[in-house]
Amino acid sequence: MPTPSEIIEHLGLVPLPVEGGLFTQSHRSSEASAIYYLLEPPSVSARHRLDRLEIWLFHGGSPVAMTLESPDGSISHVVLGLDVAAGQRPQVVVPAGVWQSASSLGTWSLVGTVVVPPYTDDSVEFSGS
């Protein structure tokens, strides 16, 4: 398994402003956008929401703890990972308008996210902004 440094180098990851972690855009079209996203503690995906659908996909490393807060105030905690027998999910769909945050449960986690329609800077709101 590659090290985080090797992943950063080979994928060309750079810091993701405001949200935290490292990323690179891997796809963009008029229909969707996709990124690779690496979390290494203490970096976290800061609490935010999008006005469009986002799908998180687990790629490697440690599982990722996610907190999702729906517009009705209900909160769910899910773990993005491969141990489905333990309740982890290899992908998590976050509907538009749901507050989300995430953190690695180990030393590093590599995920991908797909945003439909494509991500734009005005499609995201951060907690406290």
PDB file of C-alpha atoms in Angstrom, residues 10 35 37 47 77 79 84 86 92 95 105:
ATOM      1  CA  HIS A  10       1.287  10.713  -7.628  1.00  0.00           C
ATOM      2  CA  ILE A  35     -12.118  14.912  -6.661  1.00  0.00           C
ATOM      3  CA  TYR A  37      -9.542  13.838  -1.163  1.00  0.00           C
ATOM      4  CA  ARG A  47     -18.807  21.252   8.717  1.00  0.00           C
ATOM      5  CA  HIS A  77     -23.252   9.105  12.147  1.00  0.00           C
ATOM      6  CA  VAL A  79     -18.513   5.272   8.757  1.00  0.00           C
ATOM      7  CA  VAL A  84     -19.461  -3.778   5.607  1.00  0.00           C
ATOM      8  CA  ALA A  86     -19.139  -3.950  10.867  1.00  0.00           C
ATOM      9  CA  VAL A  92     -22.240   7.539   1.280  1.00  0.00           C
ATOM     10  CA  PRO A  95     -28.341  14.896  -0.328  1.00  0.00           C
ATOM     11  CA  LEU A 105     -10.353   7.203  12.029  1.00  0.00           C
TER      12      LEU A 105
END
